[in-house]
mmCIF file of N, CA and C and ligand atoms in Angstrom:
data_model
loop_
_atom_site.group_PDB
_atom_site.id
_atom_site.type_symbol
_atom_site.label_atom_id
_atom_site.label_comp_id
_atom_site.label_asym_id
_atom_site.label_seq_id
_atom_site.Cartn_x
_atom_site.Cartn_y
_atom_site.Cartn_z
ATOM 1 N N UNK A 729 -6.875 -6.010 4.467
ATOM 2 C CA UNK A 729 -6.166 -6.733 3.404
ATOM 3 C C UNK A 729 -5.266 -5.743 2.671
ATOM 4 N N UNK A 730 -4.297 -5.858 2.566
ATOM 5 C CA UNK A 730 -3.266 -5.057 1.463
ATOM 6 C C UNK A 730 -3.770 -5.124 0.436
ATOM 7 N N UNK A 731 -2.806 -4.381 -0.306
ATOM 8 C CA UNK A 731 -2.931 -4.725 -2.098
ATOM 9 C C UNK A 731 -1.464 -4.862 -2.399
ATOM 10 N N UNK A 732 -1.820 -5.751 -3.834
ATOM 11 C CA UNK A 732 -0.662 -6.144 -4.434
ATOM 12 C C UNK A 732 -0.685 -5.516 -5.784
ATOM 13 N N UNK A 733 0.702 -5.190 -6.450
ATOM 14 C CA UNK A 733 0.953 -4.905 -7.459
ATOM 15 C C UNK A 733 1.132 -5.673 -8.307
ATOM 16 N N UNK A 734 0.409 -6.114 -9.535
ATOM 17 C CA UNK A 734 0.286 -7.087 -10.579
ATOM 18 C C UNK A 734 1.604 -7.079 -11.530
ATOM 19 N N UNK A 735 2.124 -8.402 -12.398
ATOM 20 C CA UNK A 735 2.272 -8.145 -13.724
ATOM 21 C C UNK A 735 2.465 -7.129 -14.772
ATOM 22 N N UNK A 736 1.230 -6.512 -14.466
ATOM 23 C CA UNK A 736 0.752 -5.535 -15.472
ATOM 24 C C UNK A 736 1.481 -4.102 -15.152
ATOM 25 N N UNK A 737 2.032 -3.903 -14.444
ATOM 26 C CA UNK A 737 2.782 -2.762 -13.756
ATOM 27 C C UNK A 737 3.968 -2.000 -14.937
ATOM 28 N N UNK A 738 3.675 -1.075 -15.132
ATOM 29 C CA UNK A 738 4.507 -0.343 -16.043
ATOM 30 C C UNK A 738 5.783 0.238 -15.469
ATOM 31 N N UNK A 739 5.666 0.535 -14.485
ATOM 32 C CA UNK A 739 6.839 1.245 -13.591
ATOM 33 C C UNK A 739 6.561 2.607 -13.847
ATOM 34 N N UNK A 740 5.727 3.299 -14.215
ATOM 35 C CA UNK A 740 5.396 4.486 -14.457
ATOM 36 C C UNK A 740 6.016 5.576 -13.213
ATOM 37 N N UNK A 741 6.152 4.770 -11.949
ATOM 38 C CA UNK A 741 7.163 5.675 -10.848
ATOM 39 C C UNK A 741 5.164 6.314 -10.251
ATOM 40 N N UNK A 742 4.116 6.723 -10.381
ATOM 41 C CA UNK A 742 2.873 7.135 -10.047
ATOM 42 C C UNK A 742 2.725 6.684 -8.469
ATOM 43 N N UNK A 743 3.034 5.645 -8.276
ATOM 44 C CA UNK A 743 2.118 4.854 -6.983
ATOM 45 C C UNK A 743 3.230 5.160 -6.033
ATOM 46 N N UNK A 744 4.396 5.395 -6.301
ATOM 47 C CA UNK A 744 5.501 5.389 -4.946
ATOM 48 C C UNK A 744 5.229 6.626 -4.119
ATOM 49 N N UNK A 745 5.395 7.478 -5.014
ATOM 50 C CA UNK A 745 5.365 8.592 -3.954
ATOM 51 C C UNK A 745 4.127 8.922 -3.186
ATOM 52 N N UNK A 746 2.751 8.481 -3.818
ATOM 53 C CA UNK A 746 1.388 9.095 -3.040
ATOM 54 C C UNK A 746 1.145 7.957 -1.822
ATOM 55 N N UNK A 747 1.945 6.690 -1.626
ATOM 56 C CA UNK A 747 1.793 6.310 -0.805
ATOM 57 C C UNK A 747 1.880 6.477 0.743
ATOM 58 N N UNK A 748 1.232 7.023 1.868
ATOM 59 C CA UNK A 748 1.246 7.562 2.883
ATOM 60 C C UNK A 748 2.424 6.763 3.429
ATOM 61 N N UNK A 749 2.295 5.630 3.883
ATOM 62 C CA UNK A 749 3.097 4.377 4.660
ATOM 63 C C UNK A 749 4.195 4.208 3.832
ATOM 64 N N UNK A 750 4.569 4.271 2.938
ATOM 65 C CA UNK A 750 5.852 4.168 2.333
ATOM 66 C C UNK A 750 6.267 2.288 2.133
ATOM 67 N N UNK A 751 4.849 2.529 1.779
ATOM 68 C CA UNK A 751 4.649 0.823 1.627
ATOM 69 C C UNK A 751 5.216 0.366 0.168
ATOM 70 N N UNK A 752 5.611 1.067 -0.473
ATOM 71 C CA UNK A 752 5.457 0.776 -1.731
ATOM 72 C C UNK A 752 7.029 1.132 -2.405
ATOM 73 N N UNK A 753 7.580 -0.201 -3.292
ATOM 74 C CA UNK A 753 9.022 -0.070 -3.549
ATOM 75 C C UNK A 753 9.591 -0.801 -4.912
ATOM 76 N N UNK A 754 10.381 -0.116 -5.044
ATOM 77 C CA UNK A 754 10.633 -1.098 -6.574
ATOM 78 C C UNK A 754 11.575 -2.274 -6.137
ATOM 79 N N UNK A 755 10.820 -3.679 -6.769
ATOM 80 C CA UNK A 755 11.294 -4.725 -6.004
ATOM 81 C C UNK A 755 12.452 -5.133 -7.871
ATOM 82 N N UNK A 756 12.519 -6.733 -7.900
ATOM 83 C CA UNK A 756 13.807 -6.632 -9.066
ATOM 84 C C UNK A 756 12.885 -6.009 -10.304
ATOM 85 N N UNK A 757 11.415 -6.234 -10.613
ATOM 86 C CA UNK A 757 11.127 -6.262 -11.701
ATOM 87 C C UNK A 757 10.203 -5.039 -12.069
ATOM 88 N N UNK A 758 9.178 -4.929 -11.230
ATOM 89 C CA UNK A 758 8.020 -3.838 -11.105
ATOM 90 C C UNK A 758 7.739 -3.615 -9.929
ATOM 91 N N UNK A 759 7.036 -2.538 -9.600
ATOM 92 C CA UNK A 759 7.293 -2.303 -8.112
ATOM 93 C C UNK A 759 6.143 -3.350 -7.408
ATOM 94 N N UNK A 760 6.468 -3.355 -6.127
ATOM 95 C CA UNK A 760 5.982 -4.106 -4.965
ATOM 96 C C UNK A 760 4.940 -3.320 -3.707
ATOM 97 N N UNK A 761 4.823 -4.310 -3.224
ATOM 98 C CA UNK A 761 3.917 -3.679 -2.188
ATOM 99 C C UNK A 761 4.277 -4.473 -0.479
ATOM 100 N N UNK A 762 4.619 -3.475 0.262
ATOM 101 C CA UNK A 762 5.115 -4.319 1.936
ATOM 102 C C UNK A 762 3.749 -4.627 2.744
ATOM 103 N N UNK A 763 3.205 -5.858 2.436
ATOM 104 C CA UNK A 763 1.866 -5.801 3.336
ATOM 105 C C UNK A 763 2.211 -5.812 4.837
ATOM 106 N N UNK A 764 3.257 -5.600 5.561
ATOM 107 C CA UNK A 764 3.296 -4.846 7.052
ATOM 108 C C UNK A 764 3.153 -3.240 6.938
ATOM 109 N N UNK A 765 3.270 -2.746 5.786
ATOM 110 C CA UNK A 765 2.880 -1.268 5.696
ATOM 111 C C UNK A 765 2.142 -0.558 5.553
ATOM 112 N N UNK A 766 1.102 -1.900 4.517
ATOM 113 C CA UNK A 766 -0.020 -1.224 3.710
ATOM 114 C C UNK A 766 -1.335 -1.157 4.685
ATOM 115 N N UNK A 767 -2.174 -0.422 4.782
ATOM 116 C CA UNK A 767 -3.043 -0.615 5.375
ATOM 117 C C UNK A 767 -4.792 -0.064 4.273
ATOM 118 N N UNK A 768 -4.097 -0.086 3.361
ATOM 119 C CA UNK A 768 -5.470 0.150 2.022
ATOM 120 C C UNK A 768 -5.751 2.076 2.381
ATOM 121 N N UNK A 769 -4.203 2.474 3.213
ATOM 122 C CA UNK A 769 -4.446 3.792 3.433
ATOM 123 C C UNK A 769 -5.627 4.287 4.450
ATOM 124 N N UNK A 770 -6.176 3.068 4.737
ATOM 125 C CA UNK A 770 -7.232 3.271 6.849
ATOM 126 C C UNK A 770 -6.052 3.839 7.117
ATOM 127 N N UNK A 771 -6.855 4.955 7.933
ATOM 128 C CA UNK A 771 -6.360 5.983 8.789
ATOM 129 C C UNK A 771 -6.155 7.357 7.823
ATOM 130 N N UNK A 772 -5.622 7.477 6.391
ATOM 131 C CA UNK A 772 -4.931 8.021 6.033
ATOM 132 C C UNK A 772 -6.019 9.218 5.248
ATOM 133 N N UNK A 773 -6.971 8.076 4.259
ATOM 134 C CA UNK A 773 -7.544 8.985 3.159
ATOM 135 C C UNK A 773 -8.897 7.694 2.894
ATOM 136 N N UNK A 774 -9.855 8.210 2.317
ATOM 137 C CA UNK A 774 -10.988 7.370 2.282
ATOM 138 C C UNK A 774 -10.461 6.307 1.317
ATOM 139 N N UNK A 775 -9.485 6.270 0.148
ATOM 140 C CA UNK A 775 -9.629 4.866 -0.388
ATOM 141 C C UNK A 775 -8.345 5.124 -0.932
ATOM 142 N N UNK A 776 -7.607 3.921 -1.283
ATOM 143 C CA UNK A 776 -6.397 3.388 -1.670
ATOM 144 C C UNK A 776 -5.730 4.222 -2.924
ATOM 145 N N UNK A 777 -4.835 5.075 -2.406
ATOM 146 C CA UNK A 777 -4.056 6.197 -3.661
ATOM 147 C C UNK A 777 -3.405 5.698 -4.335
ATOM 148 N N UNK A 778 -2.837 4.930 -4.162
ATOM 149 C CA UNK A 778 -1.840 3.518 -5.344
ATOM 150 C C UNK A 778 -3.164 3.621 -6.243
ATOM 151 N N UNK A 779 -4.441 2.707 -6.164
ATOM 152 C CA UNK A 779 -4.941 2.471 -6.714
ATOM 153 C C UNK A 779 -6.268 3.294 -7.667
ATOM 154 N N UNK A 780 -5.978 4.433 -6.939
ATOM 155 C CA UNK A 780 -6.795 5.734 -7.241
ATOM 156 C C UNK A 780 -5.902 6.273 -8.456
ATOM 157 N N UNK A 781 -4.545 6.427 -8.157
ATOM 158 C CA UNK A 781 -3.614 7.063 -9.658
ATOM 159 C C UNK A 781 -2.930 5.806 -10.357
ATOM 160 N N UNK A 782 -3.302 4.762 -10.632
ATOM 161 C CA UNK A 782 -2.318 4.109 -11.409
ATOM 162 C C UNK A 782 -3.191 3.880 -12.760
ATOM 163 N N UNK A 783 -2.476 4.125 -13.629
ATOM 164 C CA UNK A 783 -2.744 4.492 -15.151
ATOM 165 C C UNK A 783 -3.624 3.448 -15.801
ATOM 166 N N UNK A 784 -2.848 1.953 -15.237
ATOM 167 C CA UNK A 784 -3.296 0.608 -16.105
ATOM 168 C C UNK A 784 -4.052 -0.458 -15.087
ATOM 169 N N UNK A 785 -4.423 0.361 -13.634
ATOM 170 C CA UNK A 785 -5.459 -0.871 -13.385
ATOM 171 C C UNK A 785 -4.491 -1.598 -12.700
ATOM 172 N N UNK A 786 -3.570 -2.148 -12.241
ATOM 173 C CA UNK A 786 -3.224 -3.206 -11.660
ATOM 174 C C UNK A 786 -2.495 -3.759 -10.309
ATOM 175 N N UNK A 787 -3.594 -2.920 -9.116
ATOM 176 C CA UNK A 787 -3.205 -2.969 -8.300
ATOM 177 C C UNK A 787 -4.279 -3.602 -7.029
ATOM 178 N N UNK A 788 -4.615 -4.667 -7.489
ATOM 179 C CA UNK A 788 -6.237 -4.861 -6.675
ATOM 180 C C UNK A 788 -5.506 -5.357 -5.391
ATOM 181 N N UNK A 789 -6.498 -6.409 -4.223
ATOM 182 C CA UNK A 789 -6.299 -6.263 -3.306
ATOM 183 C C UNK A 789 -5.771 -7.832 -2.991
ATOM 184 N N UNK A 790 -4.924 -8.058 -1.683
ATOM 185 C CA UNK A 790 -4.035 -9.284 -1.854
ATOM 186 C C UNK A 790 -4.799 -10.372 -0.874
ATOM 187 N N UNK A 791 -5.557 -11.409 -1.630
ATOM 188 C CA UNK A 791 -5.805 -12.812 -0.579
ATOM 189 C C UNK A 791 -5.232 -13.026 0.317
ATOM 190 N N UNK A 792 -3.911 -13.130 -0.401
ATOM 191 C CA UNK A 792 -2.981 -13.758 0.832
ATOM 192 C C UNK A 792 -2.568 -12.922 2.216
ATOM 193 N N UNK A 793 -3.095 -11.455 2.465
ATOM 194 C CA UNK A 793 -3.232 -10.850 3.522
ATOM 195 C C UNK A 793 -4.528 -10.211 3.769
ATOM 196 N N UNK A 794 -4.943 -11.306 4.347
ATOM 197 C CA UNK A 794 -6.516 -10.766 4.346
ATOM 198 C C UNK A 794 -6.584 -9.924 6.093
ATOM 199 N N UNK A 795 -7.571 -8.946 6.027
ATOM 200 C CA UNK A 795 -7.373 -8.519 7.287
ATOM 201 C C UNK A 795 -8.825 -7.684 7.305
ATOM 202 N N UNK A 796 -9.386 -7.113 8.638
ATOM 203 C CA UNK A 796 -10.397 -6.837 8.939
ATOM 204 C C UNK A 796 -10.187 -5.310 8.663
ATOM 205 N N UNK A 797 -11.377 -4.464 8.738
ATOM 206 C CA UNK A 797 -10.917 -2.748 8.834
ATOM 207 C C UNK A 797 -10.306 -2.462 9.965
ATOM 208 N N UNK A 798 -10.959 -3.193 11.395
ATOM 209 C CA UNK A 798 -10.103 -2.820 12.618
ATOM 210 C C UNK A 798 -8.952 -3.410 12.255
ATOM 211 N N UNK A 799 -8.299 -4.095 11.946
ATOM 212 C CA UNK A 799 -7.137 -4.336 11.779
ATOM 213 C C UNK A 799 -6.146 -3.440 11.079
ATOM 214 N N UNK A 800 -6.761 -3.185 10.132
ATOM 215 C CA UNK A 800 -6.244 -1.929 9.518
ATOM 216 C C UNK A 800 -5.774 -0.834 9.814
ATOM 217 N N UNK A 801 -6.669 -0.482 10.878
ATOM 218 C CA UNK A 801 -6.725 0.631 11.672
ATOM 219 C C UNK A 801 -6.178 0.848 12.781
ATOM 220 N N UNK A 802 -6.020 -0.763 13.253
ATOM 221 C CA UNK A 802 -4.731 -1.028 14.842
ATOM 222 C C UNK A 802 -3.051 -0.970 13.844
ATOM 223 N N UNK A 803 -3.046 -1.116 12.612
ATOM 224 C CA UNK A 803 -1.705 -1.080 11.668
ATOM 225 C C UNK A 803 -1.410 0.142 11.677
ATOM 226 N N UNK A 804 -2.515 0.659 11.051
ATOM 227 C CA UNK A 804 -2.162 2.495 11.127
ATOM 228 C C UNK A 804 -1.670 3.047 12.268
ATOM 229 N N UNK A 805 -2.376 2.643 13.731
ATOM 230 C CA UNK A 805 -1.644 3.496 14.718
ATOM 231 C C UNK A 805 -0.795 2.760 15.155
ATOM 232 N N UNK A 806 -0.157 1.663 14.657
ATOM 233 C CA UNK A 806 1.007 1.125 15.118
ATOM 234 C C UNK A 806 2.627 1.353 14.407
ATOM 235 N N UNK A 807 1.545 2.293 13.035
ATOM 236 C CA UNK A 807 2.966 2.481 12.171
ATOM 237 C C UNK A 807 3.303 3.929 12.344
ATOM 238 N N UNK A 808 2.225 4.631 12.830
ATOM 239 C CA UNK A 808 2.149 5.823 13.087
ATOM 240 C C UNK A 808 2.929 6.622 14.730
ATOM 241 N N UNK A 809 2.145 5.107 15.479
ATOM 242 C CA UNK A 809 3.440 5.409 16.981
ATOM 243 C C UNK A 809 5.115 5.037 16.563
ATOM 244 N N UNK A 810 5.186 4.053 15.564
ATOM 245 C CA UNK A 810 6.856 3.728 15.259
ATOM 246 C C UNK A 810 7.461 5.077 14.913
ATOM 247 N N UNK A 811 6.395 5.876 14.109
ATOM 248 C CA UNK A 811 7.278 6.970 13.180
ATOM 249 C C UNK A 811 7.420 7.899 14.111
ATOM 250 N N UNK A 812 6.448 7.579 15.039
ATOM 251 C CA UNK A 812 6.732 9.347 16.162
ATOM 252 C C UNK A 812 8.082 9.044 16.639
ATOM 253 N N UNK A 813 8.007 7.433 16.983
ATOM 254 C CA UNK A 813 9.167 6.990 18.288
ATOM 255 C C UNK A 813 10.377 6.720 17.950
ATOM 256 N N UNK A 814 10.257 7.366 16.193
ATOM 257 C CA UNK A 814 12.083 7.648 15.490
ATOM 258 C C UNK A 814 12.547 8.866 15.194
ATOM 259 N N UNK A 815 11.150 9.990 15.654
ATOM 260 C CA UNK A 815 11.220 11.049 15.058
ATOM 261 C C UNK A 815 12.009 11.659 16.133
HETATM 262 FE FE1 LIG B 2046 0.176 2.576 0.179
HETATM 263 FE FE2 LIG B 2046 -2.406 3.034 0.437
HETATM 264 FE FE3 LIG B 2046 -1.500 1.710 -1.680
HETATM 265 FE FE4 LIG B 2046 -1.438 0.529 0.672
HETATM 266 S S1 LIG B 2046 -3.279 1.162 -0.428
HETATM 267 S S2 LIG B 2046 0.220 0.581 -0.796
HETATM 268 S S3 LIG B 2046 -1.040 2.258 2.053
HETATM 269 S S4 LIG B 2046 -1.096 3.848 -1.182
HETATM 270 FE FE1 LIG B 2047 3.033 0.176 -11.630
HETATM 271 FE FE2 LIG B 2047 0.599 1.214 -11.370
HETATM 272 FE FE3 LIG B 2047 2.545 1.861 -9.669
HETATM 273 FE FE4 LIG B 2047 2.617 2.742 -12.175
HETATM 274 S S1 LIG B 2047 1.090 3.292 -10.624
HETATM 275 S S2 LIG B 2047 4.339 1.905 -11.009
HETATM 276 S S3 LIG B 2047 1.766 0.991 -13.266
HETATM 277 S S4 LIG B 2047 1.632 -0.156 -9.948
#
């Protein structure tokens, strides 16, 4: 399952850069989250760095992309073979 960025989002600029997948972007209002990118950071680091540094809490995880850990983990090496196969 991804996560989504709430409302509550300050724009503090914190969550963009520690994101591995580069999932994460300022959309018109507060920043956003690309659930084809996100993978809750499987593969990357034991738990979600968006949600590990953000100041106010508001980045929980999104219903509307619900997904398994293997799934997660077939995302990771699928975003991970794209990046080799541009490098
Ligand atoms: Fe990026 Fe990880 Fe946050 Fe997903 S959980 S947006 S991969 S930092
Ligand atoms: Fe918004 Fe939290 Fe990201 Fe800061 S770290 S920009 S408050 S989502």
């Amino acid at each position: 399952m991804s996560l989504k960025i709430t409302d509550e989002c300050i724009n503090c600029d914190v969550c963009e850069p520690v994101c591995p997948n580069e999932a994460i972007y300022m959309g018109e209002e507060i920043y956003e989250i690309d659930p084809h990118l996100c993978t809750e950071c499987v593969g990357h680091f034991d738990q979600p760095q968006c949600q590990l540094f953000c100041p106010v809490d508001c980045i929980p995880q999104d219903p509307d992309h619900v997904e398994t850990s293997e799934q997660l983990l077939e995302k990771y090496k699928m975003l991970i073979a794209q990046k080799s196969a541009s490098n």
